CSV table of N, CA, C and O in Angstrom, one decimal:
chain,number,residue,atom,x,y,z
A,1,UNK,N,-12.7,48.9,15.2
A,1,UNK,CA,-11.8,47.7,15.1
A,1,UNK,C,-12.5,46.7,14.3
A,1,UNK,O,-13.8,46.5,14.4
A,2,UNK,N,-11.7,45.9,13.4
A,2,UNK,CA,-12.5,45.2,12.6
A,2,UNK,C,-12.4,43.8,13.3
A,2,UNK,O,-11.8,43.5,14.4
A,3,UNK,N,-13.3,42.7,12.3
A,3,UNK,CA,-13.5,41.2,13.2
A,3,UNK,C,-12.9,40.6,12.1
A,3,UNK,O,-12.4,41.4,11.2
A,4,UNK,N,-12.8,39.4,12.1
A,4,UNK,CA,-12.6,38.4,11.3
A,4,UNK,C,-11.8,37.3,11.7
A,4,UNK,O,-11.5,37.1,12.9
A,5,UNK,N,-11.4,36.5,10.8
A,5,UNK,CA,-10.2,35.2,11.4
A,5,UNK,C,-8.8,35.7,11.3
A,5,UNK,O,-8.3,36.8,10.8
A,6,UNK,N,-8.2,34.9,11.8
A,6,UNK,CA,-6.4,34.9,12.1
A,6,UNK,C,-6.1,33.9,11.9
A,6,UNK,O,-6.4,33.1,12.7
A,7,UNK,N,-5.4,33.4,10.6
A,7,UNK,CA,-4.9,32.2,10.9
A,7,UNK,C,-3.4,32.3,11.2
A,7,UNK,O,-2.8,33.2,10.6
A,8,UNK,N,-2.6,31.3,12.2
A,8,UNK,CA,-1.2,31.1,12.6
A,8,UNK,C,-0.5,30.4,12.1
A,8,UNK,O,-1.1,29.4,12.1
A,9,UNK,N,0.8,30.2,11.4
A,9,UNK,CA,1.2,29.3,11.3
A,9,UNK,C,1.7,28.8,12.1
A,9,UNK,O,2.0,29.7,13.0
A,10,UNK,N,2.2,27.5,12.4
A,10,UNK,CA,2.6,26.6,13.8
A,10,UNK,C,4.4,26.5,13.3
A,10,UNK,O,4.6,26.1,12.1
A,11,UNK,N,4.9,26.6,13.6
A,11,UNK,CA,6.4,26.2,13.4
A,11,UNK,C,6.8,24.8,14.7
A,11,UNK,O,6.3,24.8,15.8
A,12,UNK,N,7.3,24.2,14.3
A,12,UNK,CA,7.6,23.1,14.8
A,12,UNK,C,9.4,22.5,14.8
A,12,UNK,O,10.0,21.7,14.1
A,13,UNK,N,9.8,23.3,15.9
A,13,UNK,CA,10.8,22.4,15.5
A,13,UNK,C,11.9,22.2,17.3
A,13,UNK,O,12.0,23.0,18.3
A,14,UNK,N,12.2,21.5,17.1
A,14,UNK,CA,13.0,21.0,18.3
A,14,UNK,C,13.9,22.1,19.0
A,14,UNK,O,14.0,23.1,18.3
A,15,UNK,N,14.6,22.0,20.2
A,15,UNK,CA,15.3,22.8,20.9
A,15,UNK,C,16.5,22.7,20.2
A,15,UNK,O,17.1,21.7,19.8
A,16,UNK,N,17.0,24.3,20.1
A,16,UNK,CA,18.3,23.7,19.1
A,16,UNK,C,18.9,24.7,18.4
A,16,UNK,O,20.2,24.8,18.3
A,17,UNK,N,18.0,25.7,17.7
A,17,UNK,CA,18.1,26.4,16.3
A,17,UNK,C,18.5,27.8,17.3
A,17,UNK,O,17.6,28.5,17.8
A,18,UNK,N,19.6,28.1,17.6
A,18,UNK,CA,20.4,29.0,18.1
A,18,UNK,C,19.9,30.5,17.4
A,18,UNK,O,19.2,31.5,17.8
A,19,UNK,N,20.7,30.2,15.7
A,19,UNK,CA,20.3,31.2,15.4
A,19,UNK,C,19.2,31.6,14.4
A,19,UNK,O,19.3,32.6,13.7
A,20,UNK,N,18.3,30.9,14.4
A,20,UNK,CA,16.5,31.1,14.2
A,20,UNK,C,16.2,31.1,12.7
A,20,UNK,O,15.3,31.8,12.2
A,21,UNK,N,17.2,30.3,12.0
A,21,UNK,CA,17.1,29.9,10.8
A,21,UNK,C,16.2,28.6,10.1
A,21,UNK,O,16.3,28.2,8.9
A,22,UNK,N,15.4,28.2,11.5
A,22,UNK,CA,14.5,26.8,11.3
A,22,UNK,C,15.5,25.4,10.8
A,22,UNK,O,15.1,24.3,10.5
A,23,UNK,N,16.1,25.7,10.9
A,23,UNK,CA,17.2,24.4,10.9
A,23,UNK,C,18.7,24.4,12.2
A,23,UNK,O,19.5,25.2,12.5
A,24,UNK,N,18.4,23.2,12.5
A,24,UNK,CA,19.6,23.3,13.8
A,24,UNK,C,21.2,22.3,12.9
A,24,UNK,O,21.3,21.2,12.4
A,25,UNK,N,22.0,23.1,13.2
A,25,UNK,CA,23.0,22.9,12.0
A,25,UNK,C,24.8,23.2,13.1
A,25,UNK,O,25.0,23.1,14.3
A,26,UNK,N,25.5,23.4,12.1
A,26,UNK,CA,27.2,24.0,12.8
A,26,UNK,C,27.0,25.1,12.7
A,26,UNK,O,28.2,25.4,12.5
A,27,UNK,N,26.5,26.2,12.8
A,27,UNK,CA,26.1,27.6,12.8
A,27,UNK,C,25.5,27.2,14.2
A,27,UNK,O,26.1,27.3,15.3
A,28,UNK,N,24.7,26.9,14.2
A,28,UNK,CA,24.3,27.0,15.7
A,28,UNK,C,25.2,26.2,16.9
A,28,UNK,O,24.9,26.6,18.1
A,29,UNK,N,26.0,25.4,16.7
A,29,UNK,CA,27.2,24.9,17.5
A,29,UNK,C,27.9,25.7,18.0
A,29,UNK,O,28.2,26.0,19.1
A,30,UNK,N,28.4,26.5,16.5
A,30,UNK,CA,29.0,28.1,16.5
A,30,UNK,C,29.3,28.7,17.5
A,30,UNK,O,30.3,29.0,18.0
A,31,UNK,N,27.5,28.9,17.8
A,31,UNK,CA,27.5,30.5,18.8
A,31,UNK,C,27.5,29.6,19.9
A,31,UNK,O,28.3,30.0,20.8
A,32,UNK,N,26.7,28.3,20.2
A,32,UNK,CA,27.1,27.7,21.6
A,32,UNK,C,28.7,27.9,22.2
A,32,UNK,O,29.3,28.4,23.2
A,33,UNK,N,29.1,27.3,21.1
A,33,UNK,CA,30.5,27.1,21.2
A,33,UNK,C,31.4,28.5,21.8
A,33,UNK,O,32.1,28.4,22.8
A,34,UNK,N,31.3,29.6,21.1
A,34,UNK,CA,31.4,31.3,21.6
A,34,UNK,C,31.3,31.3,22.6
A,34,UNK,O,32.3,31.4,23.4
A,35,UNK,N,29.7,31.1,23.1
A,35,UNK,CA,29.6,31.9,24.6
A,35,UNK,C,29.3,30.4,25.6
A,35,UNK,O,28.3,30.3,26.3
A,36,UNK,N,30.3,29.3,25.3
A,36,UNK,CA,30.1,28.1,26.2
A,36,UNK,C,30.8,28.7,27.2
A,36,UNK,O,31.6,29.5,26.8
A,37,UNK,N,30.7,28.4,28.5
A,37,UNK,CA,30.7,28.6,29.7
A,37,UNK,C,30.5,30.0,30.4
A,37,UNK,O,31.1,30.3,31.5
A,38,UNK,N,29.9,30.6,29.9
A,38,UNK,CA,28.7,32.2,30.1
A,38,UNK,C,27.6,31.8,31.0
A,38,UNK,O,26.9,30.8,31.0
A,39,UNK,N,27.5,33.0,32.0
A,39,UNK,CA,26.1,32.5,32.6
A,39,UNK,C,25.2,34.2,32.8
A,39,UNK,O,25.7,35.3,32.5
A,40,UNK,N,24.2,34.0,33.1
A,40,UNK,CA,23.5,35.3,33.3
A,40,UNK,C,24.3,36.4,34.2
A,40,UNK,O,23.8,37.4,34.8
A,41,UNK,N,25.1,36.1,34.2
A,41,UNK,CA,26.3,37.3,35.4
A,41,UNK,C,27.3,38.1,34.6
A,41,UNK,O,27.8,39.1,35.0
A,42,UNK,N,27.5,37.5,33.3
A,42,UNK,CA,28.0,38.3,32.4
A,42,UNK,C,27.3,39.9,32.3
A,42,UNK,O,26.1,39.9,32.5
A,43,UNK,N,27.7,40.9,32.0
A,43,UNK,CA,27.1,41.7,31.2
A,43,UNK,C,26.6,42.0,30.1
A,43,UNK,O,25.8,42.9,29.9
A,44,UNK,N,27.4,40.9,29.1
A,44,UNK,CA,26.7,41.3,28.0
A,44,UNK,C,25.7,39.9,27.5
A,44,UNK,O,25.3,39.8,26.4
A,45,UNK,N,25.5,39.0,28.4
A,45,UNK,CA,24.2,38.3,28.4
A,45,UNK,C,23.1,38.6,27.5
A,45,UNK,O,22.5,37.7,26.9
A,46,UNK,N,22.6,39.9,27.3
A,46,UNK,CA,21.3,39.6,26.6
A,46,UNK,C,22.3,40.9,24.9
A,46,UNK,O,21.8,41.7,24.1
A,47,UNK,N,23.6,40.6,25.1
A,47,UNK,CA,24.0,41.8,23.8
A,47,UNK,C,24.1,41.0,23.0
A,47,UNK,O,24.2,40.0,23.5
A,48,UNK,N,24.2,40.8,21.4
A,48,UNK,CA,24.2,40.7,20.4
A,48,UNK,C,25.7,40.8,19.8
A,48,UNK,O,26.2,41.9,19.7
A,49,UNK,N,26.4,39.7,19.4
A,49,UNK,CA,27.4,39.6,19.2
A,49,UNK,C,27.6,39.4,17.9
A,49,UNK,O,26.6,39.3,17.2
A,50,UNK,N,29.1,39.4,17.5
A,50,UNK,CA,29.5,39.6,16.0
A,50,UNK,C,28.8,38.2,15.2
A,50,UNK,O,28.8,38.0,14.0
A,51,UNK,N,28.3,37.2,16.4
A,51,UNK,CA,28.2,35.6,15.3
A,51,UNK,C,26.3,36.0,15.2
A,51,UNK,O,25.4,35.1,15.1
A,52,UNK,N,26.0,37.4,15.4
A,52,UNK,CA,24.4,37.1,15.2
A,52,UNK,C,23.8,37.0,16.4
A,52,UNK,O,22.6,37.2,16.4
A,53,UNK,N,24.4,36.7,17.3
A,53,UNK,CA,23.1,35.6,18.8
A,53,UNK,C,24.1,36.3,20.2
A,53,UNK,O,25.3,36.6,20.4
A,54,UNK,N,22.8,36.6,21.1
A,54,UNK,CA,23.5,36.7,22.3
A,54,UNK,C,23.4,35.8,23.2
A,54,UNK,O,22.4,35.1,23.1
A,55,UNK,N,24.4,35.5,24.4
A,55,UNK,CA,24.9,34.3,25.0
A,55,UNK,C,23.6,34.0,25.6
A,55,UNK,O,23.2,32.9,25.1
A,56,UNK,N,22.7,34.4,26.5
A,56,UNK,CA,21.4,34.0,26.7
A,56,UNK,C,20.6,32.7,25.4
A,56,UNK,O,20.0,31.7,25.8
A,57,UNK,N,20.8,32.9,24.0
A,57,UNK,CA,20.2,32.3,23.5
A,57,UNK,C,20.8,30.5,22.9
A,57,UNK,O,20.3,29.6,22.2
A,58,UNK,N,22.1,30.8,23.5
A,58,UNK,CA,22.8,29.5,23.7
A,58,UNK,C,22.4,28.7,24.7
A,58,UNK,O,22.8,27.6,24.8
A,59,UNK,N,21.5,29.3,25.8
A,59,UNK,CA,21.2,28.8,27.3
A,59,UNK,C,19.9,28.1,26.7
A,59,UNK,O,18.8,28.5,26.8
A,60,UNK,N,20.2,26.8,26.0
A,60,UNK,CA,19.4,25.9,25.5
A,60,UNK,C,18.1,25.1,26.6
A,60,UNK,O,17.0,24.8,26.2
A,61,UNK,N,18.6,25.0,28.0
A,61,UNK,CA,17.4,24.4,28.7
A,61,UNK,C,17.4,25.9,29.8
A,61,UNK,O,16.9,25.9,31.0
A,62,UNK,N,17.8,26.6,29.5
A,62,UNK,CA,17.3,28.1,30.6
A,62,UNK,C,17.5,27.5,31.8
A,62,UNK,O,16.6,26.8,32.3
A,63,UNK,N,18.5,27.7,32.2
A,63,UNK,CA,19.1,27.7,33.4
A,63,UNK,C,20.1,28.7,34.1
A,63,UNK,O,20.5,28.7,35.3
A,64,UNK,N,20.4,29.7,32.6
A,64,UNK,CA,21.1,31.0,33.3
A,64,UNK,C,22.6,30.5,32.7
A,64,UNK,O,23.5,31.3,33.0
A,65,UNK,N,22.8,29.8,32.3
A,65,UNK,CA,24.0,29.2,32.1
A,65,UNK,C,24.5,28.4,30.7
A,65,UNK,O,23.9,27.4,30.5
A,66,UNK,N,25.6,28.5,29.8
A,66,UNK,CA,25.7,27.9,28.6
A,66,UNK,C,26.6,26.6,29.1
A,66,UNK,O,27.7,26.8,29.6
A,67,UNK,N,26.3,25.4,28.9
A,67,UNK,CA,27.1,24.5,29.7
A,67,UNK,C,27.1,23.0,28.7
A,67,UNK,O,26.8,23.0,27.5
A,68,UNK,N,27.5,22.1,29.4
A,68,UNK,CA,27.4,21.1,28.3
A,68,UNK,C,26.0,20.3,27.9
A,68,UNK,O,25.7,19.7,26.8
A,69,UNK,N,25.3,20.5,29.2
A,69,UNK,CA,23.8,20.0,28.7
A,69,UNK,C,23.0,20.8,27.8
A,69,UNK,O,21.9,20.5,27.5
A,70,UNK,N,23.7,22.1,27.4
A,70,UNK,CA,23.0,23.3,26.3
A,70,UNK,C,23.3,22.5,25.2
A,70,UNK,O,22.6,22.7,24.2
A,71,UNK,N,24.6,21.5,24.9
A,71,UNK,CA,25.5,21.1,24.1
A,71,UNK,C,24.6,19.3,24.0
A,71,UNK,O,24.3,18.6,23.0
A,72,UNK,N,24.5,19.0,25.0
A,72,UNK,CA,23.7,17.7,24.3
A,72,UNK,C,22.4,17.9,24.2
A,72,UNK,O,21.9,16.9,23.7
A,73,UNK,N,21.5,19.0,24.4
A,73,UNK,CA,20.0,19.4,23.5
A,73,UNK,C,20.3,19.4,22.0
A,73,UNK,O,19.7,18.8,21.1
A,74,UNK,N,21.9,20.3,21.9
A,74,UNK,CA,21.9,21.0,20.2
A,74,UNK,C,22.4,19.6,19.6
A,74,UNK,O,22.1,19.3,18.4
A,75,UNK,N,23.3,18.9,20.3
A,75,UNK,CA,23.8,17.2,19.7
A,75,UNK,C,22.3,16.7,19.4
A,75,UNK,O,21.8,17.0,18.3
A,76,UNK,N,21.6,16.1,20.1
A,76,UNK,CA,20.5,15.3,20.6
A,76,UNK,C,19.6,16.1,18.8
A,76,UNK,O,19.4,15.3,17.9
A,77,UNK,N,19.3,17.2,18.7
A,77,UNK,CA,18.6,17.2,18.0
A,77,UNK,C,19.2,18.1,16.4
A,77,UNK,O,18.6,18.8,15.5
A,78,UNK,N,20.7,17.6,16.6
A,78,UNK,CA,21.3,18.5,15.4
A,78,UNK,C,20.6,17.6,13.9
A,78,UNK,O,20.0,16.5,13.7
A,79,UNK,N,21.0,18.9,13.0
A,79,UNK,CA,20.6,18.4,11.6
A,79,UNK,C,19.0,18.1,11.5
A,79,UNK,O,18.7,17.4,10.5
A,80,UNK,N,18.2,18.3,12.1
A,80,UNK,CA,17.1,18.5,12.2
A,80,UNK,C,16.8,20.1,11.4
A,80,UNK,O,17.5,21.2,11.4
A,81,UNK,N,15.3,19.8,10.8
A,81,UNK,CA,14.9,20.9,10.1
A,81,UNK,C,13.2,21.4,10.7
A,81,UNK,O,12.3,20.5,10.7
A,82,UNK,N,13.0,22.4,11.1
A,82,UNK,CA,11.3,22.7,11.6
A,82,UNK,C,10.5,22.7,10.0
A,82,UNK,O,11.0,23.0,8.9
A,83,UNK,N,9.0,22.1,10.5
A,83,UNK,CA,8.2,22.1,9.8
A,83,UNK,C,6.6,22.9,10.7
A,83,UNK,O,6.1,22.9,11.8
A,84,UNK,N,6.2,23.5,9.1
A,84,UNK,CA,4.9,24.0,9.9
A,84,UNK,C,3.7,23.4,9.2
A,84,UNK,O,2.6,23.6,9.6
């Protein structure tokens, strides 16, 4: 096994970016929007849907549930872009 360094890069960016394109945008409203009022009791919770994203990853403050406070995270920090 060899030694040496690792460097990381840090990504930085607010709660928000649905579909993991480093910017929180109407694409990411999108898929909120799809699976708004979904909770972990669905079945297809962690499946992958036609908009890219499964309903789990609209569950903005992880609560099991896509609701309106998932919806004022993605307001609160839309149009925002991550920096590393």
């Amino acid at each position: 096994m060899g030694t040496g360094t690792v460097t990381l890069n840090q990504l930085i960016l607010p709660n928000g970016d649905i579909d993991n394109d480093n910017s929180i945008t109407i694409f990411d409203y999108s898929v909120l929007s799809d699976y708004f009022d979904l909770n972990s009791s669905v079945s297809n919770w962690f499946t992958t849907g036609s908009n890219g994203a499964a309903p789990y990853q609209a569950d903005l403050d992880g609560d099991d549930a896509v609701t309106v406070f998932d919806y004022i995270i993605l307001s609160t920090n839309f149009d925002q872009t991550g920096v590393d």
